[in-house]
Amino acid sequence: QRQMCIRDSVECAHRMLQQAKLNGVAYIAATAHYAPQSADALSAALEKIRDQAQQQGIQLHATYEYSLGDILESNEPLLTIGSNSPYVLVDFQSPFLPPTGLAAVGKISRDGYRMVIVHPEKLFSMAAIPELERYITAGAILQINAASILPDSPAGVRAMARKLLRKRMVSCIACLLYT
């Protein structure tokens, strides 16, 4: 099945939508890594499966996962996780919280957005928790991956995810699917 998905990503996406319907999913934020001027390509890719999603009763929305540099440097409007949502997905792509991070939270807040720091349990150590708390105080929210709390995830990732959950620092849990 994996080889079929590689050869025909549209057919794979259709099978994933069928499975999502069986699991009660009604909304999918189809997320790509940001690249300048790529919104049209992302929308075109989504159009290939939009009818199938509607047949399954699933609403699709195109969005990006931005790097911190993208947030600070881009002059394009940011794509959020929903058409009326202020939430912007941001991947710090480093095991360290950079000094410009809190400024970025402020910048996008002034522009009407809220930063969602994605998979902090995979990037940061327990020592980063006090700094993550400062990001939350500044207006960011944390999103962990559902798989990170499962027994087969790496022990450090699982421990960090559970610690963030126990401290009530997590605002949302995402399920990742790739085509």
Coordinates of N, CA and C in Angstrom, one line a residue:
Q1 N 0.8 -1.2 0.0 CA 0.0 0.0 0.0 C 0.9 1.3 0.0
R2 N 2.0 1.2 0.7 CA 2.9 2.4 0.8 C 3.4 2.7 -0.6
Q3 N 3.8 1.7 -1.4 CA 4.3 1.9 -2.7 C 3.2 2.5 -3.6
M4 N 1.9 2.1 -3.5 CA 0.9 2.7 -4.2 C 0.7 4.1 -3.9
C5 N 0.9 4.5 -2.6 CA 0.7 5.9 -2.2 C 1.8 6.7 -2.9
I6 N 3.0 6.2 -3.0 CA 4.1 6.9 -3.6 C 3.8 7.2 -5.1
R7 N 3.3 6.1 -5.7 CA 3.1 6.2 -7.2 C 1.9 7.2 -7.5
D8 N 0.9 7.1 -6.7 CA -0.3 7.9 -7.0 C -0.8 8.6 -5.7
S9 N -0.3 9.8 -5.4 CA -0.7 10.4 -4.2 C -2.2 10.8 -4.1
V10 N -2.8 11.1 -5.2 CA -4.2 11.4 -5.2 C -5.0 10.2 -4.8
E11 N -4.7 9.0 -5.3 CA -5.4 7.8 -4.9 C -5.2 7.5 -3.4
C12 N -4.0 7.7 -3.0 CA -3.6 7.5 -1.6 C -4.5 8.5 -0.7
A13 N -4.6 9.8 -1.2 CA -5.3 10.8 -0.4 C -6.8 10.3 -0.4
H14 N -7.3 9.8 -1.4 CA -8.7 9.3 -1.4 C -8.9 8.2 -0.4
R15 N -8.0 7.3 -0.3 CA -8.1 6.2 0.7 C -8.0 6.8 2.1
M16 N -7.1 7.8 2.3 CA -7.0 8.4 3.6 C -8.3 9.1 4.0
L17 N -8.9 9.8 3.0 CA -10.2 10.5 3.3 C -11.3 9.4 3.7
Q18 N -11.3 8.3 3.0 CA -12.3 7.3 3.4 C -12.0 6.8 4.8
Q19 N -10.8 6.6 5.2 CA -10.4 6.2 6.6 C -10.8 7.3 7.6
A20 N -10.5 8.5 7.2 CA -10.8 9.6 8.1 C -12.3 9.7 8.4
K21 N -13.2 9.5 7.3 CA -14.6 9.4 7.5 C -15.0 8.3 8.5
L22 N -14.4 7.2 8.3 CA -14.7 6.1 9.2 C -14.3 6.4 10.7
N23 N -13.4 7.3 10.9 CA -12.9 7.7 12.2 C -13.6 8.9 12.7
G24 N -14.6 9.4 12.0 CA -15.4 10.6 12.4 C -14.8 11.9 12.2
V25 N -13.8 12.0 11.3 CA -13.1 13.3 11.0 C -14.0 14.1 10.1
A26 N -14.2 15.4 10.4 CA -15.1 16.2 9.6 C -14.3 17.4 9.0
Y27 N -13.1 17.7 9.5 CA -12.3 18.8 9.1 C -10.8 18.5 9.0
I28 N -10.2 18.8 7.9 CA -8.8 18.6 7.8 C -8.1 19.8 7.4
A29 N -7.1 20.3 8.1 CA -6.2 21.4 7.7 C -5.0 20.7 7.0
A30 N -5.1 20.7 5.6 CA -4.1 20.1 4.8 C -2.9 21.1 4.8
T31 N -1.8 20.6 5.4 CA -0.7 21.5 5.7 C 0.6 21.1 4.9
A32 N 1.2 22.2 4.3 CA 2.4 22.0 3.6 C 3.5 22.9 4.2
H33 N 4.7 22.6 4.0 CA 5.8 23.5 4.5 C 5.8 24.7 3.6
Y34 N 5.9 25.9 4.2 CA 5.8 27.2 3.5 C 7.0 27.3 2.5
A35 N 6.6 27.8 1.3 CA 7.6 28.3 0.3 C 7.0 29.6 -0.3
P36 N 7.8 30.6 -0.5 CA 7.2 31.8 -1.0 C 6.5 31.6 -2.3
Q37 N 5.4 32.3 -2.5 CA 4.5 32.3 -3.7 C 4.1 30.9 -4.0
S38 N 3.8 30.0 -3.1 CA 3.4 28.7 -3.4 C 1.9 28.4 -3.1
A39 N 1.1 29.4 -2.7 CA -0.3 29.2 -2.3 C -1.1 28.7 -3.4
D40 N -0.8 29.2 -4.7 CA -1.6 28.7 -5.8 C -1.4 27.2 -6.0
A41 N -0.1 26.7 -5.9 CA 0.2 25.3 -6.1 C -0.5 24.5 -5.0
L42 N -0.5 25.0 -3.8 CA -1.1 24.2 -2.7 C -2.6 24.1 -2.9
S43 N -3.2 25.2 -3.3 CA -4.7 25.2 -3.6 C -5.0 24.2 -4.7
A44 N -4.2 24.2 -5.8 CA -4.4 23.4 -6.9 C -4.3 21.9 -6.5
A45 N -3.3 21.6 -5.7 CA -3.2 20.2 -5.2 C -4.4 19.8 -4.4
L46 N -4.9 20.7 -3.6 CA -6.1 20.4 -2.8 C -7.4 20.2 -3.6
E47 N -7.4 20.9 -4.7 CA -8.6 20.8 -5.6 C -8.7 19.4 -6.2
K48 N -7.6 18.7 -6.3 CA -7.7 17.4 -6.9 C -8.4 16.4 -6.0
I49 N -8.5 16.7 -4.7 CA -9.2 15.8 -3.8 C -10.4 16.4 -3.1
R50 N -10.7 17.7 -3.3 CA -11.8 18.4 -2.6 C -13.1 17.7 -2.8
D51 N -13.5 17.3 -4.1 CA -14.8 16.6 -4.3 C -14.9 15.4 -3.5
Q52 N -13.8 14.6 -3.5 CA -13.8 13.3 -2.8 C -14.0 13.6 -1.3
A53 N -13.4 14.7 -0.8 CA -13.5 15.0 0.6 C -15.0 15.4 0.9
Q54 N -15.6 16.2 0.1 CA -17.0 16.6 0.3 C -17.9 15.4 0.2
Q55 N -17.6 14.4 -0.7 CA -18.4 13.2 -0.7 C -18.3 12.4 0.6
Q56 N -17.2 12.6 1.3 CA -17.0 11.9 2.6 C -17.5 12.7 3.7
G57 N -18.0 14.0 3.4 CA -18.4 14.9 4.5 C -17.3 15.5 5.3
I58 N -16.2 15.7 4.6 CA -15.0 16.3 5.2 C -14.7 17.6 4.6
Q59 N -14.5 18.6 5.4 CA -14.1 20.0 4.9 C -12.6 20.0 4.9
L60 N -12.0 20.5 3.7 CA -10.6 20.7 3.6 C -10.2 22.1 3.6
H61 N -9.1 22.4 4.3 CA -8.6 23.8 4.3 C -7.1 23.8 4.1
A62 N -6.6 24.6 3.2 CA -5.1 24.6 2.9 C -4.5 25.5 3.9
T63 N -3.3 25.1 4.4 CA -2.5 26.0 5.3 C -1.1 25.6 5.2
Y64 N -0.2 26.4 5.8 CA 1.2 26.2 5.9 C 1.7 25.9 7.3
E65 N 2.8 25.3 7.3 CA 3.6 25.2 8.5 C 4.8 26.1 8.2
Y66 N 4.9 27.2 8.9 CA 6.0 28.2 8.7 C 7.2 27.9 9.6
S67 N 8.3 28.3 9.2 CA 9.5 28.4 10.1 C 9.4 29.8 10.7
L68 N 10.2 30.0 11.8 CA 10.2 31.3 12.4 C 10.8 32.3 11.5
G69 N 11.8 32.0 10.7 CA 12.3 32.9 9.7 C 11.2 33.4 8.7
D70 N 10.4 32.4 8.3 CA 9.3 32.7 7.3 C 8.4 33.8 7.9
I71 N 8.1 33.6 9.2 CA 7.2 34.5 9.9 C 7.8 35.9 10.0
L72 N 9.0 36.0 10.2 CA 9.7 37.3 10.4 C 10.0 38.0 9.1
E73 N 10.2 37.2 8.0 CA 10.6 37.7 6.7 C 9.5 37.9 5.7
S74 N 8.4 37.1 5.7 CA 7.4 37.1 4.7 C 6.6 38.4 4.7
N75 N 6.3 38.9 3.6 CA 5.3 40.0 3.4 C 4.0 39.5 2.9
E76 N 3.9 38.2 2.7 CA 2.6 37.7 2.2 C 1.7 37.5 3.4
P77 N 0.3 37.5 3.2 CA -0.6 37.2 4.3 C -0.3 35.8 4.7
L78 N -0.4 35.5 6.0 CA -0.2 34.1 6.5 C -1.5 33.3 6.3
L79 N -1.3 32.0 5.9 CA -2.4 31.1 5.8 C -2.6 30.5 7.2
T80 N -3.8 30.5 7.7 CA -4.2 30.0 9.0 C -4.8 28.6 8.9
I81 N -5.1 28.0 10.0 CA -5.6 26.6 10.0 C -7.1 26.6 9.7
G82 N -7.8 27.7 9.4 CA -9.2 27.7 9.0 C -9.5 29.1 8.4
S83 N -10.5 29.2 7.6 CA -10.8 30.4 6.9 C -11.1 31.6 7.9
N84 N -11.6 31.3 9.0 CA -11.9 32.4 10.0 C -11.0 32.3 11.3
S85 N -9.9 31.6 11.1 CA -9.1 31.3 12.3 C -7.9 32.2 12.3
P86 N -7.4 32.6 13.5 CA -6.2 33.4 13.6 C -5.0 32.6 13.8
Y87 N -5.1 31.2 13.9 CA -4.0 30.4 14.3 C -3.1 30.0 13.1
V88 N -1.8 30.3 13.3 CA -0.7 30.0 12.3 C 0.3 29.0 12.9
L89 N 0.5 27.9 12.1 CA 1.4 26.9 12.5 C 2.9 27.3 12.3
V90 N 3.7 27.1 13.4 CA 5.1 27.5 13.3 C 5.9 26.4 13.9
D91 N 6.9 26.0 13.1 CA 7.9 25.0 13.4 C 9.2 25.7 13.7
F92 N 9.7 25.6 14.9 CA 11.0 26.3 15.2 C 12.2 25.6 14.6
Q93 N 12.1 24.3 14.2 CA 13.1 23.6 13.4 C 14.4 23.6 14.1
S94 N 14.4 23.7 15.4 CA 15.7 23.7 16.2 C 15.4 23.3 17.6
P95 N 16.4 22.7 18.2 CA 16.1 22.3 19.6 C 16.3 23.4 20.6
F96 N 16.4 24.6 20.1 CA 16.6 25.8 21.0 C 15.5 26.8 20.6
L97 N 15.1 27.5 21.6 CA 14.1 28.6 21.4 C 15.0 29.9 21.1
P98 N 14.9 30.4 19.9 CA 15.7 31.5 19.6 C 15.3 32.8 20.2
P99 N 16.3 33.8 20.4 CA 16.0 35.0 21.0 C 14.9 35.8 20.2
T100 N 14.8 35.6 19.0 CA 13.8 36.4 18.2 C 12.4 35.8 18.3
G101 N 12.2 34.7 18.9 CA 10.9 34.0 19.0 C 9.8 34.8 19.7
L102 N 10.1 35.3 20.8 CA 9.1 36.1 21.5 C 8.7 37.3 20.7
A103 N 9.7 37.9 20.0 CA 9.4 39.1 19.2 C 8.4 38.7 18.0
A104 N 8.6 37.4 17.5 CA 7.7 36.9 16.5 C 6.3 36.7 17.0
V105 N 6.2 36.2 18.2 CA 4.8 36.1 18.8 C 4.2 37.5 18.8
G106 N 4.9 38.5 19.2 CA 4.3 39.8 19.3 C 4.0 40.4 17.9
K107 N 4.9 40.1 16.9 CA 4.7 40.6 15.5 C 3.4 40.0 15.0
I108 N 3.2 38.7 15.0 CA 2.1 38.1 14.4 C 0.8 38.5 15.2
S109 N 0.9 38.7 16.5 CA -0.2 39.1 17.3 C -0.7 40.4 16.9
R110 N 0.2 41.3 16.6 CA -0.2 42.7 16.1 C -0.8 42.6 14.8
D111 N -0.5 41.6 14.0 CA -1.1 41.4 12.7 C -2.4 40.6 12.7
G112 N -2.8 40.3 13.9 CA -4.1 39.6 14.1 C -4.1 38.1 14.1
Y113 N -2.9 37.5 14.2 CA -2.7 36.1 14.2 C -2.3 35.6 15.6
R114 N -2.4 34.3 15.8 CA -1.8 33.6 17.0 C -0.9 32.5 16.6
M115 N 0.2 32.4 17.2 CA 1.2 31.4 16.9 C 0.9 30.1 17.6
V116 N 0.9 29.0 16.8 CA 0.8 27.7 17.3 C 2.2 27.0 17.1
I117 N 2.9 26.8 18.2 CA 4.2 26.1 18.1 C 3.9 24.6 18.0
V118 N 4.3 24.1 16.8 CA 4.0 22.7 16.5 C 5.1 21.7 17.0
H119 N 4.7 20.6 17.4 CA 5.5 19.5 18.0 C 6.7 19.9 18.9
P120 N 6.4 20.7 19.9 CA 7.5 21.1 20.8 C 8.1 19.9 21.6
E121 N 7.3 18.9 21.7 CA 7.8 17.7 22.4 C 8.9 17.0 21.7
K122 N 8.9 17.2 20.4 CA 10.0 16.6 19.5 C 11.2 17.5 19.4
L123 N 11.0 18.8 19.6 CA 12.1 19.7 19.4 C 12.9 20.1 20.7
F124 N 12.1 20.2 21.8 CA 12.7 20.8 23.0 C 12.9 19.8 24.1
S125 N 13.8 20.1 25.0 CA 14.0 19.3 26.2 C 13.2 19.9 27.4
M126 N 13.1 19.2 28.4 CA 12.4 19.6 29.6 C 12.9 21.0 30.1
A127 N 14.2 21.2 29.9 CA 14.8 22.5 30.3 C 14.1 23.7 29.6
A128 N 13.5 23.5 28.5 CA 12.8 24.6 27.7 C 11.5 24.9 28.3
I129 N 10.9 24.2 29.2 CA 9.6 24.4 29.7 C 9.4 25.8 30.2
P130 N 10.2 26.4 31.1 CA 10.0 27.7 31.5 C 10.0 28.8 30.4
E131 N 10.8 28.6 29.4 CA 10.8 29.5 28.2 C 9.5 29.3 27.4
L132 N 9.0 28.0 27.2 CA 7.8 27.8 26.6 C 6.6 28.5 27.3
E133 N 6.7 28.5 28.6 CA 5.7 29.1 29.4 C 5.6 30.6 29.1
R134 N 6.8 31.2 28.9 CA 6.9 32.6 28.5 C 6.2 32.9 27.1
Y135 N 6.4 31.9 26.2 CA 5.8 32.0 24.9 C 4.2 32.0 25.1
I136 N 3.8 31.1 25.9 CA 2.3 31.0 26.1 C 1.8 32.2 26.8
T137 N 2.5 32.8 27.7 CA 2.1 34.0 28.4 C 2.0 35.2 27.3
A138 N 2.9 35.1 26.3 CA 3.0 36.2 25.3 C 1.9 35.9 24.2
G139 N 1.2 34.8 24.3 CA 0.1 34.6 23.3 C 0.2 33.4 22.4
A140 N 1.3 32.6 22.5 CA 1.4 31.4 21.6 C 0.7 30.3 22.3
I141 N 0.4 29.3 21.5 CA -0.2 28.0 22.0 C 0.7 26.9 21.5
L142 N 0.6 25.7 22.2 CA 1.4 24.6 21.9 C 0.5 23.5 21.3
Q143 N 1.0 22.8 20.2 CA 0.3 21.7 19.6 C 1.3 20.5 19.6
I144 N 0.9 19.4 20.2 CA 1.7 18.2 20.2 C 1.1 17.2 19.2
N145 N 1.9 16.3 18.8 CA 1.4 15.2 17.9 C 0.8 14.1 18.7
A146 N -0.3 13.6 18.2 CA -1.0 12.5 18.9 C 0.0 11.3 19.1
A147 N 0.8 11.0 18.1 CA 1.6 9.8 18.2 C 2.7 10.0 19.3
S148 N 3.0 11.2 19.7 CA 4.0 11.4 20.7 C 3.7 10.9 22.1
I149 N 2.4 10.6 22.4 CA 2.0 10.1 23.7 C 1.8 8.6 23.7
L150 N 2.0 8.0 22.5 CA 1.9 6.5 22.4 C 3.1 5.8 22.9
P151 N 3.0 4.6 23.4 CA 4.1 3.8 23.9 C 5.3 3.6 22.9
D152 N 5.0 3.6 21.6 CA 6.1 3.3 20.7 C 6.8 4.6 20.3
S153 N 6.5 5.7 20.8 CA 7.2 6.9 20.5 C 8.5 6.9 21.3
P154 N 9.6 7.7 20.8 CA 10.8 7.7 21.6 C 10.5 8.2 23.1
A155 N 11.2 7.6 24.0 CA 11.0 7.8 25.4 C 11.1 9.3 25.8
G156 N 12.1 10.0 25.3 CA 12.2 11.5 25.6 C 11.1 12.3 25.0
V157 N 10.6 12.0 23.8 CA 9.5 12.7 23.2 C 8.2 12.4 24.0
R158 N 8.0 11.2 24.3 CA 6.8 10.8 25.1 C 6.8 11.5 26.5
A159 N 8.0 11.5 27.1 CA 8.1 12.1 28.5 C 7.8 13.6 28.4
M160 N 8.3 14.3 27.3 CA 8.1 15.7 27.2 C 6.6 16.0 26.9
A161 N 6.0 15.2 26.0 CA 4.6 15.4 25.7 C 3.7 15.2 26.9
R162 N 4.0 14.2 27.7 CA 3.2 14.0 28.9 C 3.4 15.1 29.9
K163 N 4.6 15.6 30.0 CA 4.9 16.7 31.0 C 4.2 17.9 30.6
L164 N 4.2 18.3 29.3 CA 3.4 19.4 28.8 C 2.0 19.3 29.0
L165 N 1.4 18.1 28.8 CA 0.0 17.8 29.1 C -0.3 17.9 30.6
R166 N 0.5 17.4 31.4 CA 0.3 17.5 32.9 C 0.3 18.9 33.4
K167 N 1.2 19.7 32.8 CA 1.3 21.1 33.2 C 0.2 22.0 32.5
R168 N -0.6 21.3 31.7 CA -1.7 22.0 31.0 C -1.2 23.1 30.0
M169 N -0.1 22.8 29.4 CA 0.5 23.8 28.5 C 0.0 23.5 27.0
V170 N -0.6 22.4 26.7 CA -1.0 22.0 25.4 C -2.4 22.4 25.1
S171 N -2.6 23.1 24.0 CA -3.9 23.6 23.6 C -4.5 22.7 22.6
C172 N -3.7 22.0 21.8 CA -4.3 21.1 20.8 C -3.4 19.9 20.5
I173 N -4.0 18.8 20.0 CA -3.3 17.6 19.7 C -3.6 17.3 18.2
A174 N -2.5 17.2 17.4 CA -2.7 17.0 16.0 C -2.4 15.5 15.6
C175 N -3.0 15.1 14.5 CA -2.8 13.8 13.9 C -2.1 14.0 12.6
L176 N -1.0 13.5 12.3 CA -0.2 13.7 11.1 C -0.4 12.6 10.1
L177 N -0.8 12.9 8.9 CA -0.8 11.9 7.8 C -0.1 12.5 6.6
Y178 N 0.7 11.6 5.9 CA 1.5 12.1 4.8 C 1.1 11.4 3.5
T179 N 1.1 12.1 2.4 CA 0.9 11.5 1.1 C 2.1 11.9 0.3

